[in-house]
Amino acid sequence: MNMTRPKHKSCHFLWLSALVLTFLAAGGGFYFYSTVVTQAAAQTASTESLKTVKVRTGDLVISASGAGTIVPATQVDLAFRISGVLTELNVAIGDAVTTNQVLARLAEGDQADVDFQALFSPEGVAQAELAVSEARIAL
């Protein structure tokens, strides 16, 4: 009598064994990845991002530099109404000036005083305001 197993039972056994081995290998790979590889990566990242130093006091210095041209917001050209000798110059290039500040004086004379007082007359003030508005428009 022939004592061999039927082919379909041995075929099922082989497929079932292969399937169980595949699941075991996949589970082992997942376990290895989740425990060993992930922890090693986390440990490497934490040691690289942490840095300790001694505390000390001192000045914090922050600086910036640049190159360019500074342009005034407004600019007005001033001139005397008559020619004469400049006896006093109270400002230099780049100085800030205020309203009614005397910038320069000519040698005293009757015509110079008249012209100086004319600067503060209503017509003189209107003329200066017109010059300022024209300068703003030109910007």
XYZ file of C-alpha atoms in Angstrom:
139
model
C 0.000 0.000 0.000
C 1.198 3.446 -0.874
C 1.455 5.736 2.173
C 1.925 9.151 0.602
C 0.054 12.217 1.546
C -2.261 13.871 -0.850
C -0.693 16.761 -2.718
C -3.254 19.390 -1.758
C -2.609 19.005 2.007
C 1.164 19.366 1.640
C 0.666 22.398 -0.619
C -1.567 24.042 2.008
C 1.020 23.299 4.702
C 3.802 24.945 2.676
C 1.754 28.070 2.005
C 0.720 28.343 5.642
C 4.332 27.922 6.802
C 5.537 30.588 4.361
C 2.806 32.975 5.514
C 3.647 32.470 9.205
C 7.358 33.003 8.537
C 6.596 36.187 6.559
C 4.500 37.606 9.411
C 7.184 36.725 11.963
C 9.888 38.399 9.857
C 7.740 41.531 9.362
C 6.943 41.717 13.090
C 10.602 41.292 14.023
C 11.638 43.990 11.560
C 9.013 46.388 12.904
C 10.085 45.717 16.498
C 13.747 46.271 15.638
C 13.008 49.520 13.793
C 10.708 50.922 16.489
C 13.045 50.195 19.392
C 16.619 50.321 18.183
C 16.669 52.658 15.160
C 14.170 55.238 16.469
C 15.818 55.456 19.892
C 19.270 55.816 18.376
C 18.056 58.642 16.110
C 16.357 60.420 19.030
C 19.477 60.109 21.171
C 21.685 61.500 18.395
C 19.334 64.433 17.817
C 19.131 65.270 21.522
C 22.912 65.240 22.009
C 23.479 67.462 18.977
C 20.897 70.083 19.979
C 21.999 70.463 23.599
C 25.024 72.581 24.366
C 26.040 73.845 27.788
C 28.257 76.798 28.572
C 29.235 78.713 31.682
C 27.194 81.806 32.481
C 29.056 85.091 32.390
C 28.202 88.767 32.497
C 29.166 91.198 29.798
C 27.933 93.590 27.167
C 25.814 92.424 24.298
C 27.077 94.185 21.203
C 24.965 94.230 18.070
C 26.021 96.366 15.145
C 24.866 97.068 11.638
C 26.500 98.903 8.793
C 25.481 100.069 5.388
C 26.345 102.412 2.596
C 24.162 104.995 0.939
C 23.358 108.636 0.454
C 21.462 110.674 3.017
C 18.963 113.072 1.481
C 17.216 115.786 3.522
C 13.428 115.735 3.727
C 13.291 119.386 2.701
C 15.903 121.790 1.437
C 15.625 125.537 0.960
C 18.148 127.790 -0.765
C 18.670 131.032 1.157
C 20.330 134.198 -0.051
C 20.715 137.839 0.950
C 18.838 140.402 -1.132
C 21.933 142.547 -1.486
C 25.593 141.822 -1.740
C 27.877 142.696 1.106
C 30.585 141.491 3.443
C 29.738 138.443 5.530
C 30.709 139.228 9.095
C 29.160 136.293 10.940
C 28.367 132.687 9.984
C 26.563 130.803 12.771
C 25.983 127.408 11.107
C 27.934 124.825 9.140
C 26.898 122.280 6.529
C 24.767 119.588 8.132
C 23.797 121.585 11.240
C 20.172 121.493 12.348
C 18.516 124.908 12.462
C 15.409 126.209 14.199
C 12.809 128.819 13.378
C 14.050 132.429 13.697
C 17.652 131.327 14.194
C 20.174 133.803 12.769
C 22.268 131.884 10.279
C 24.596 134.634 9.034
C 25.050 138.425 9.148
C 26.278 140.936 6.612
C 28.220 144.047 7.490
C 25.803 146.487 9.035
C 24.363 149.189 6.855
C 21.007 150.817 6.286
C 20.072 148.659 3.305
C 21.123 145.448 5.088
C 18.886 146.228 8.061
C 15.945 147.021 5.804
C 16.388 143.767 3.897
C 16.784 141.784 7.117
C 13.573 143.204 8.554
C 11.811 142.503 5.228
C 12.475 138.793 5.729
C 10.129 138.831 8.726
C 7.401 140.901 7.069
C 4.243 139.090 5.883
C 5.550 139.184 2.287
C 8.921 137.755 3.355
C 7.297 134.938 5.349
C 4.962 134.128 2.428
C 7.947 134.050 0.070
C 9.812 131.659 2.389
C 6.759 129.383 2.696
C 6.439 129.360 -1.088
C 10.100 128.332 -1.392
C 9.556 125.506 1.126
C 6.466 124.210 -0.714
C 8.330 124.317 -4.047
C 11.157 122.333 -2.478
C 8.708 119.704 -1.225
C 7.106 119.421 -4.663
C 10.548 119.001 -6.218
C 11.186 115.994 -3.978
